[in-house]
């Protein structure tokens, strides 16, 4: 069974940094692209970026809205996905999800950027 | 960047009604369009992938159609448990979600 479990959310001050983690299980992690998505309360989800699989060299792509501030990485020995978020702003407040296509999402983790 | 325009934003229908939700892409996305259902406090749940493939465990009253830039999600006979917000997602180039359709019972 595919499982994705995010961790690392919470409250952070504007300008601060936070790293989210996503533990993956139930599938061959290196075979799949992995995605990060966020969803502010009451709004549509927003794709943040993805990291490709082994066959495609684990390269990354980002939504222009977060490119340069957010970094996606993976530890294929631990089946872990990461999202490093820097220079956080109030508008980054959202529930953050990791995902694997098609349709496998974690339960989400809340990030609140506020002083 | 590809933009997804979803309509309507809000929909009220009765149990047993046929319901359709539309998504229009700003450019050709081939067949790479998925539909999600989201209930309050839950993660989005995949219903349809690649325009018309029903995800595992999803009832057959849900179906998808379209190609290129215009896509439709159809619920053939609305059930009370279908009350939710629905999103489309294009994955032809990066990912872009539609703005959502909130479906309520009349």
Short mmCIF file of N, CA and C in Angstrom, two decimals, chain A residues 8 12 15 20 27 32-34 39 45 55 61 69 72 78 91-92 95 113:
data_model
loop_
_atom_site.label_atom_id
_atom_site.label_comp_id
_atom_site.label_asym_id
_atom_site.label_seq_id
_atom_site.Cartn_x
_atom_site.Cartn_y
_atom_site.Cartn_z
N UNK A 8 6.97 18.14 9.99
CA UNK A 8 7.83 19.31 10.06
C UNK A 8 7.14 20.65 10.00
N UNK A 12 6.10 29.67 11.97
CA UNK A 12 7.41 30.27 11.68
C UNK A 12 7.21 31.76 11.45
N UNK A 15 10.16 35.72 7.07
CA UNK A 15 11.59 35.75 6.81
C UNK A 15 12.33 34.51 7.24
N UNK A 20 10.19 20.76 5.39
CA UNK A 20 9.18 19.71 5.50
C UNK A 20 9.76 18.40 5.00
N UNK A 27 6.10 1.51 -2.26
CA UNK A 27 6.41 1.50 -3.68
C UNK A 27 7.92 1.73 -3.84
N UNK A 32 9.79 6.90 -9.17
CA UNK A 32 8.72 7.87 -9.33
C UNK A 32 9.16 9.31 -9.14
N UNK A 33 8.56 10.18 -9.96
CA UNK A 33 8.60 11.62 -9.69
C UNK A 33 7.83 11.84 -8.37
N UNK A 34 8.29 12.81 -7.60
CA UNK A 34 7.60 13.18 -6.37
C UNK A 34 7.30 14.68 -6.39
N UNK A 39 -2.00 24.20 -0.20
CA UNK A 39 -3.37 24.66 -0.33
C UNK A 39 -3.70 25.60 0.82
N UNK A 45 -5.70 24.10 -4.59
CA UNK A 45 -4.30 23.70 -4.42
C UNK A 45 -3.39 24.42 -5.42
N UNK A 55 15.57 7.44 -13.38
CA UNK A 55 15.77 7.38 -14.83
C UNK A 55 15.94 8.76 -15.45
N UNK A 61 11.92 20.71 -11.00
CA UNK A 61 11.20 21.80 -11.65
C UNK A 61 10.35 22.49 -10.59
N UNK A 69 13.21 30.33 -3.78
CA UNK A 69 12.99 30.32 -2.33
C UNK A 69 12.81 28.91 -1.79
N UNK A 72 13.41 21.43 -3.50
CA UNK A 72 12.95 20.05 -3.32
C UNK A 72 14.14 19.12 -3.45
N UNK A 78 16.63 6.53 2.21
CA UNK A 78 15.66 6.54 3.31
C UNK A 78 14.22 6.67 2.82
N UNK A 91 1.92 34.88 2.99
CA UNK A 91 1.15 34.20 1.93
C UNK A 91 1.59 32.77 1.68
N UNK A 92 2.65 32.32 2.36
CA UNK A 92 3.04 30.91 2.29
C UNK A 92 2.25 30.05 3.28
N UNK A 95 -1.71 24.45 3.98
CA UNK A 95 -1.44 23.04 4.22
C UNK A 95 -0.58 22.55 3.07
N UNK A 113 2.83 31.11 8.73
CA UNK A 113 3.87 32.14 8.75
C UNK A 113 3.28 33.39 9.37
#
